[in-house]
Coordinates of C-alpha atoms in Angstrom, one line a residue:
X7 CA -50.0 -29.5 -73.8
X8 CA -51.4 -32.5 -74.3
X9 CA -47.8 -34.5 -73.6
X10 CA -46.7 -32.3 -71.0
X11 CA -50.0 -33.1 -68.8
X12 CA -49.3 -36.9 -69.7
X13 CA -45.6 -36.8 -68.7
X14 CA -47.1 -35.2 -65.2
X15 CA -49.3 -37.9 -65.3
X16 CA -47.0 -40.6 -65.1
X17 CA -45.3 -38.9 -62.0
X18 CA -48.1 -38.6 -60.2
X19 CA -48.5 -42.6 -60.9
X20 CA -44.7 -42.7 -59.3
X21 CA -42.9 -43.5 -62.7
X22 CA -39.5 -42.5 -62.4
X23 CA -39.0 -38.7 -63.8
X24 CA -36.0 -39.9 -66.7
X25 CA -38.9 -42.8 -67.6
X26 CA -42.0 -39.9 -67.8
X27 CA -39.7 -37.8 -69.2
X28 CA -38.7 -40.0 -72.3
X29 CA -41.9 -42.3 -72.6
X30 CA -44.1 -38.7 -72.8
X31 CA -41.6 -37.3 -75.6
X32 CA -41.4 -40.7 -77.5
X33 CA -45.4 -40.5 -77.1
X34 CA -45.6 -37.0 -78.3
X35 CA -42.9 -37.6 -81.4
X36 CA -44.5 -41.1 -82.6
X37 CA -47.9 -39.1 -82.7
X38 CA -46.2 -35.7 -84.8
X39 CA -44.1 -37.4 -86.9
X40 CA -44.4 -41.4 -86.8
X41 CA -42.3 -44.2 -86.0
X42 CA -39.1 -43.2 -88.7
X43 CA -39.0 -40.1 -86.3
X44 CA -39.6 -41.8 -82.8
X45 CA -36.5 -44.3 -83.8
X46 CA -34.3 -41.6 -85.6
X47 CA -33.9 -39.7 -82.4
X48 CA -33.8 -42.4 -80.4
X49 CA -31.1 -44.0 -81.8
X50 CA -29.0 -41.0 -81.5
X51 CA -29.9 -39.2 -78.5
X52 CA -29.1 -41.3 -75.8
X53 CA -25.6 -41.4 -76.8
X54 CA -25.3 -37.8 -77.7
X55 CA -26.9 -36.4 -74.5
X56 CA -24.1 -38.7 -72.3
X57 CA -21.3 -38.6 -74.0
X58 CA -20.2 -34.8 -73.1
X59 CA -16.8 -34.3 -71.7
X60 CA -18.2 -31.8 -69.6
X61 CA -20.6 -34.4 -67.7
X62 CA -17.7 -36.0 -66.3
X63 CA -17.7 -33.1 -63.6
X64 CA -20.9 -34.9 -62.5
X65 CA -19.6 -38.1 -61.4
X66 CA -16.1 -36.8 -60.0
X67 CA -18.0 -34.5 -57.7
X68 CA -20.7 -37.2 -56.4
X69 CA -17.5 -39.2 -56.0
X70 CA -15.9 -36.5 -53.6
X71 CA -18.9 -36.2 -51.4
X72 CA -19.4 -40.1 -51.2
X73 CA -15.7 -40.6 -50.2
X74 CA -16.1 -37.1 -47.9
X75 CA -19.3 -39.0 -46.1
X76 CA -17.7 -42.6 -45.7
X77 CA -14.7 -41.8 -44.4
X78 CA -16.5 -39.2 -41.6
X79 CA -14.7 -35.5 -42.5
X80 CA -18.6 -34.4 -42.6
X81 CA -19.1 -35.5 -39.0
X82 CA -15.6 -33.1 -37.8
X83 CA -17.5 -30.5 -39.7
X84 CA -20.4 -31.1 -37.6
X85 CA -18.4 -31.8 -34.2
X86 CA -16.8 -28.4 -34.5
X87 CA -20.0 -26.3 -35.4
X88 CA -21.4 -28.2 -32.6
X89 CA -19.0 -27.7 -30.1
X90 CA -19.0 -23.8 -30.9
X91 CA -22.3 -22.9 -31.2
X92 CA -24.3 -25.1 -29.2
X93 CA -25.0 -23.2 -26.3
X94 CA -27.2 -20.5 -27.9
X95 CA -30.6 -21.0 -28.2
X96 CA -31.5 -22.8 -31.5
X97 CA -27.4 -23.6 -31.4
X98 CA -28.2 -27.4 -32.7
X99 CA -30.3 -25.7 -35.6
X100 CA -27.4 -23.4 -36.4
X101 CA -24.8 -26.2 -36.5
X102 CA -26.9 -28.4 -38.5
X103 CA -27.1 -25.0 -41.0
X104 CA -23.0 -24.9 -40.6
X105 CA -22.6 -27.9 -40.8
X106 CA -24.5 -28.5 -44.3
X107 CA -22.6 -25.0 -45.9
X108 CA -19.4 -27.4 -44.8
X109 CA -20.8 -30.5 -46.8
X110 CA -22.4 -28.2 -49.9
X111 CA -18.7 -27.2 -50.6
X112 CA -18.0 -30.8 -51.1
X113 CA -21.0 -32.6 -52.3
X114 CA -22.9 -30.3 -54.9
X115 CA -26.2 -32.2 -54.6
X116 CA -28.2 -30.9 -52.7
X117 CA -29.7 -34.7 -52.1
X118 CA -26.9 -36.2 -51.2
X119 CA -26.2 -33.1 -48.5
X120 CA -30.0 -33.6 -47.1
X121 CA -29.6 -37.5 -46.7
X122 CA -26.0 -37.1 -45.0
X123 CA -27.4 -34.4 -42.5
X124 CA -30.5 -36.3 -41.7
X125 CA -28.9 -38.9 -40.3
X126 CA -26.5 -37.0 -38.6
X127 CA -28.2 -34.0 -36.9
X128 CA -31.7 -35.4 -36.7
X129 CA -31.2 -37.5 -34.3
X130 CA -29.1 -35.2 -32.4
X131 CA -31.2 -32.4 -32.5
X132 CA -34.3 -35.1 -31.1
X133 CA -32.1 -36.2 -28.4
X134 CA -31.8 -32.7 -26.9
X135 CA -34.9 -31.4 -26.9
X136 CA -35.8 -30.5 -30.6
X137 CA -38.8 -31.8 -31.8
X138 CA -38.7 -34.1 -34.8
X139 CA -41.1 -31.3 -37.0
X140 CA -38.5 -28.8 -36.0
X141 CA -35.5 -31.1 -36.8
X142 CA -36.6 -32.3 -40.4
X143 CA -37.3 -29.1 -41.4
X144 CA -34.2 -27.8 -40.6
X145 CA -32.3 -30.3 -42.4
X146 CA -34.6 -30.2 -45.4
X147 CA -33.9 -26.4 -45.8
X148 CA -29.9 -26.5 -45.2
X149 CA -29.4 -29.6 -47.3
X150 CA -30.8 -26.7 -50.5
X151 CA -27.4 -25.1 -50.0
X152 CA -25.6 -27.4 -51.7
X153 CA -27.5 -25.7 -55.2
X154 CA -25.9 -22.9 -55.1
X155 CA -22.3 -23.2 -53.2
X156 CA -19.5 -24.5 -55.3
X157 CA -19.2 -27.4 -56.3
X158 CA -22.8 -27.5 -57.5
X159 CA -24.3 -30.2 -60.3
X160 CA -27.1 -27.5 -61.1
X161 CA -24.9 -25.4 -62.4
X162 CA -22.6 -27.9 -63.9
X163 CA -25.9 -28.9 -65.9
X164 CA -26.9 -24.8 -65.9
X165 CA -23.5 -24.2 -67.4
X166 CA -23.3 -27.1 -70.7
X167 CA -26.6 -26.3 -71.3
X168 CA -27.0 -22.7 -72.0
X169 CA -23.1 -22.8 -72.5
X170 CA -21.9 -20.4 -70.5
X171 CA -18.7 -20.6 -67.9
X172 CA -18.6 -23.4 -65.5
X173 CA -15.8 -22.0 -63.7
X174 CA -17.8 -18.6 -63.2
X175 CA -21.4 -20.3 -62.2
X176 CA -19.7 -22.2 -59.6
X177 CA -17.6 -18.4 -58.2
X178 CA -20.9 -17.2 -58.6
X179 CA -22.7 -18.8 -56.4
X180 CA -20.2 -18.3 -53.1
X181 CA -21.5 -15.6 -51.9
X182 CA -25.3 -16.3 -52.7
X183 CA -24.8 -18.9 -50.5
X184 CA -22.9 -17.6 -47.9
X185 CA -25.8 -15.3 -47.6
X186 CA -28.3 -17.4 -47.9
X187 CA -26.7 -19.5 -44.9
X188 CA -26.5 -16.5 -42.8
X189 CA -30.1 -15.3 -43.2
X190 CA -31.1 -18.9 -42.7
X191 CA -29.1 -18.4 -38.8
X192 CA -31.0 -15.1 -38.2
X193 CA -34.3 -16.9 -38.9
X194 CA -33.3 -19.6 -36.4
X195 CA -32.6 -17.3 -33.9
X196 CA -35.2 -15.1 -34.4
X197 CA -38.0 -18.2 -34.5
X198 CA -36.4 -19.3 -30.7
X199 CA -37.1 -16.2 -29.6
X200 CA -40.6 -15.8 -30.9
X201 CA -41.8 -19.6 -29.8
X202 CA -39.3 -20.1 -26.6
X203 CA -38.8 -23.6 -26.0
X204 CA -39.5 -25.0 -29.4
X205 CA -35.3 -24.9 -30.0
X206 CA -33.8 -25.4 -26.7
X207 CA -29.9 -25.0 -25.5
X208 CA -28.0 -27.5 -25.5
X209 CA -27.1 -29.1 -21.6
X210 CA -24.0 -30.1 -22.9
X211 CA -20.5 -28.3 -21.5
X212 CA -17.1 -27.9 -23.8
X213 CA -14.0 -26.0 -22.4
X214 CA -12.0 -23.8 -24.3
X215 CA -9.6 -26.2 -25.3
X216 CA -11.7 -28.9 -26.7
X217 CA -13.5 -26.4 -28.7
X218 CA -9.9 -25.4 -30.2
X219 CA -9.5 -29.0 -30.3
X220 CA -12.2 -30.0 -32.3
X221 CA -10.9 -27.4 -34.9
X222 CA -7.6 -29.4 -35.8
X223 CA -9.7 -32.2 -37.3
X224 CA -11.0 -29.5 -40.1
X225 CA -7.9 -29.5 -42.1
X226 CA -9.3 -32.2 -44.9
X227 CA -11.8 -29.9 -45.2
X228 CA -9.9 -26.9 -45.2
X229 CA -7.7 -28.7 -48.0
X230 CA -10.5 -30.2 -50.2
X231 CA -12.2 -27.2 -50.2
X232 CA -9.1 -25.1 -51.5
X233 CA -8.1 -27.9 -54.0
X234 CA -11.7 -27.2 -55.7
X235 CA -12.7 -23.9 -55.7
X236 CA -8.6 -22.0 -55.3
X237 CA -8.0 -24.0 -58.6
X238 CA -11.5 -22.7 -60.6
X239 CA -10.8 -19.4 -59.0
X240 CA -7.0 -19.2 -59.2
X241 CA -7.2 -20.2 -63.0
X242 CA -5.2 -23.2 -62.4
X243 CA -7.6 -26.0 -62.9
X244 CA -10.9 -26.4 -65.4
X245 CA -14.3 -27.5 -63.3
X246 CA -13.8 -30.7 -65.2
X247 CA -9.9 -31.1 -63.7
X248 CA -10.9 -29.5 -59.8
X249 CA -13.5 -32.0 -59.8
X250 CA -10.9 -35.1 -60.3
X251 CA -8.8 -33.7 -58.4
X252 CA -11.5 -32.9 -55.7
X253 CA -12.2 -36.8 -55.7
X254 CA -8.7 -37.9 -55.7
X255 CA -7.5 -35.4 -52.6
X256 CA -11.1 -36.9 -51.1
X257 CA -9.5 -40.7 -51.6
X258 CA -6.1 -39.9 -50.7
X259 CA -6.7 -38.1 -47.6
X260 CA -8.8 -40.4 -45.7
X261 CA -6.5 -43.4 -46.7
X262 CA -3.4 -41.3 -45.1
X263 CA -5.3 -40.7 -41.7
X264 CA -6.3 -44.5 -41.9
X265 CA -10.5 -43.8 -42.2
X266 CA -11.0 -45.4 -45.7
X267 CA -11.4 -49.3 -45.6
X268 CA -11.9 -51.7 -48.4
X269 CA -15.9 -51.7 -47.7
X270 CA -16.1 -47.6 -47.3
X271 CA -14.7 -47.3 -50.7
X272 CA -16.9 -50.4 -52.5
X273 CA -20.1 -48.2 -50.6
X274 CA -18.7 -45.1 -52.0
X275 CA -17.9 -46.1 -55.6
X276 CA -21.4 -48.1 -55.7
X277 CA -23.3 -45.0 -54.4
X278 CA -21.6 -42.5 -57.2
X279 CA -22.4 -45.3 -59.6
X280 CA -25.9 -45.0 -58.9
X281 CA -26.6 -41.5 -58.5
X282 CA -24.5 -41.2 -61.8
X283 CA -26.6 -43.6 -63.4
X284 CA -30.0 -42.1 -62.3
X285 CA -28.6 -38.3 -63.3
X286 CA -27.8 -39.4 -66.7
X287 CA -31.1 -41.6 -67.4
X288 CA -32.9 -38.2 -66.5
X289 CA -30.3 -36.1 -69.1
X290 CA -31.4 -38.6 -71.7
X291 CA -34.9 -38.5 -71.0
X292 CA -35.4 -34.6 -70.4
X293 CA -33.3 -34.7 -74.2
X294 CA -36.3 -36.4 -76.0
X295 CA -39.1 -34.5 -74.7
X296 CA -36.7 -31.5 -75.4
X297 CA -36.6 -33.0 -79.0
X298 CA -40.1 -33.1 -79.1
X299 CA -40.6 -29.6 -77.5
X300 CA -38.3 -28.3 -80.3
X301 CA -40.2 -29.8 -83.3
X302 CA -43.2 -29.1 -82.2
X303 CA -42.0 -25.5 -81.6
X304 CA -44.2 -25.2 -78.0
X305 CA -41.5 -23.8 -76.3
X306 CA -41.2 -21.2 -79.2
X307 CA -44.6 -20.2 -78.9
X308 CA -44.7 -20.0 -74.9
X309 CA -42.2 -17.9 -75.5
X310 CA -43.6 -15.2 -77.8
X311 CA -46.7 -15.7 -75.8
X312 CA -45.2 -14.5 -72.6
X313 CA -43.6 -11.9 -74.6
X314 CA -46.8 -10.8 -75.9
X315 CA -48.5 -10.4 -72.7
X316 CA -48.8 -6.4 -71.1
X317 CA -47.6 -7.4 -67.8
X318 CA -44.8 -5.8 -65.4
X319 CA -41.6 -8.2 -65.6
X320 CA -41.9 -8.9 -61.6
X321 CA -45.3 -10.7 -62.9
X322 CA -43.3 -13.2 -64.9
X323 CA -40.8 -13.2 -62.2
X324 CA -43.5 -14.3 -59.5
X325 CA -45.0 -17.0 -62.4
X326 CA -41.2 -18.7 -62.8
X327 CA -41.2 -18.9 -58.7
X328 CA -44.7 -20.3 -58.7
X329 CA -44.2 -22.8 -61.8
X330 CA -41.3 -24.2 -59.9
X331 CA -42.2 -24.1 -56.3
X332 CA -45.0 -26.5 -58.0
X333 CA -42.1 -28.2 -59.7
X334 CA -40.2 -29.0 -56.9
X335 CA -43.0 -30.7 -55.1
X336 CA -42.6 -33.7 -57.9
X337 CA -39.6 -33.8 -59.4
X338 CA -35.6 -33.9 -58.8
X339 CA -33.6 -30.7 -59.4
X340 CA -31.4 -32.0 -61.9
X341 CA -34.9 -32.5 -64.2
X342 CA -36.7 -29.5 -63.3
X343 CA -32.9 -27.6 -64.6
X344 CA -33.0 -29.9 -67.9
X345 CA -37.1 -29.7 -68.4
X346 CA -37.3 -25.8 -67.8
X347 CA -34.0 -24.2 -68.7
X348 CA -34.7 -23.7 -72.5
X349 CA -38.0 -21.4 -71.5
X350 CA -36.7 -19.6 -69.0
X351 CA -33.0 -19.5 -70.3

């Protein structure tokens, strides 16, 4: 317990979570078994923990959405949904919510979905009449999407670690999300309607025909889309090959209609590096406090504790929400999947 409130400890001080992660477990390993264990794992599990065949689905997808953003196919997403649905009230809201199931089905990170949409639709919500509480909040809520519609790096990381199906997580999580979209329109509608004004209607006019018109520019989408989740789902194609090929169609495309420069593609490829970089230093740390989690058999006995106690199963149900609503106020998804999955797995 002891480690676990020290690894929280150096959050709250701002560490980064793979640092608190692995600095806590080295901590709590040098003090149970001594330095010939401290150095015995860490001179294997770094290497071990990256070098999965699997995790190259990471970096191929973070690649697609990178080249998806630079080159703009998020903004025709955003243009059409726009167009469509802008004169209802709370329309903007809605777009922003179609907008971010469009970029979900090509990012999987539910961060990188958030950061592309709050530059795009913040300000364009602000400008017509949203206020900037109602805006951020709408973005911070559709960019979640990305979690659970395909191609998603939670259950990428879901999928090696309890090793069960990629292919089926990712299926899976379609219609959840889907769902989840739609109830998150209802709410938007319904919250116009009980504080009038707070989501205006857009001023803006579109005929017919640019509306129809704005629809032609969705074919990338239309195509990366298929290539990714028709191959999983048609059996053609592993995660690990829909993913490469999801960031080659997402290179080639944009080069064909002339939207990928020389600079675009450096940004992109130095923007995957980076996220790949940060996802991986939290794999390797979340491994060694794992490590020390297994010797010291605490997860064990929080298990059999919980299983112990005479409580209705929706009581552990509402204590998983709780424990990571709390989560999720400190720490990135990708580590509260790698930190919690082996207790509630």
């Amino acid at each position: 317990l002891s480690r676990v409130v020290l690894m929280l400890v150096f959050l709250f001080l701002g560490m980064p979570v793979a640092f608190a992660l692995g600095v806590a477990g080295a901590i709590g390993l040098y003090a149970y078994g001594g330095f010939d264990t401290v150095s015995g794992i860490l001179g294997t599990v770094p290497y071990r923990s990256a070098a999965h065949y699997t995790l190259s689905t990471l970096p191929m997808f973070i690649l697609m959405a990178q080249f998806v953003s630079v080159s703009g196919i998020v903004d025709d997403v955003f243009t059409a949904a726009q167009r469509w649905l802008q004169r209802l009230p709370g329309g903007l809201a809605i777009t922003t919510i179609f907008a971010a199931a469009g970029m979900a089905a090509m990012s999987g990170s539910s961060t990188a979905s958030a950061a592309t949409l709050s530059t795009m639709a913040v300000p364009q919500m602000v400008k017509h009449g949203y206020s900037p509480r109602v805006a951020t909040g709408v973005v911070t809520v559709a960019g979640t999407l990305a979690i659970m519609i395909p191609p998603s790096i939670a259950f990428v990381l879901y999928g090696i670690i309890t090793e069960t199906s990629i292919g089926r997580l990712l299926i899976a999580g379609i219609i959840p999300g889907i769902l989840t979209a739609a109830v998150y329109c209802i709410g938007i509608m319904l919250w116009s309607r009980i504080s009038p004004g707070s989501m205006p209607a857009s001023t803006a006019r579109f005929t017919f025909r640019q509306k129809v018109a704005s629809l032609r520019n969705l074919w990338p989408f239309m195509i990366l889309a298929s290539i990714v989740i028709g191959s999983m789902y048609g059996g053609l194609a592993t995660p690990t090959e829909a993913a490469a090929f999801g960031a080659f169609g997402s290179l080639v495309i944009p080069l064909a209609m002339g939207r990928m420069s020389f600079a675009s593609f450096r940004t992109a490829v130095v923007l995957t590096m980076k996220s790949t970089t940060m996802i991986f230093a939290i794999i390797i740390g979340a491994m060694i406090f794992g490590y020390f989690l297994t010797i010291t058999e605490s997860t064990q006995r929080l298990i059999d504790y919980i299983a112990a106690l005479e409580v209705n199963r929706w009581v552990i149900m509402l204590a998983i929400v709780a424990m990571y609503l709390v989560l999720g106020c400190i720490m990135d998804q990708v580590a509260i999947v790698l930190v919690t999955l082996p207790l509630v797995f």
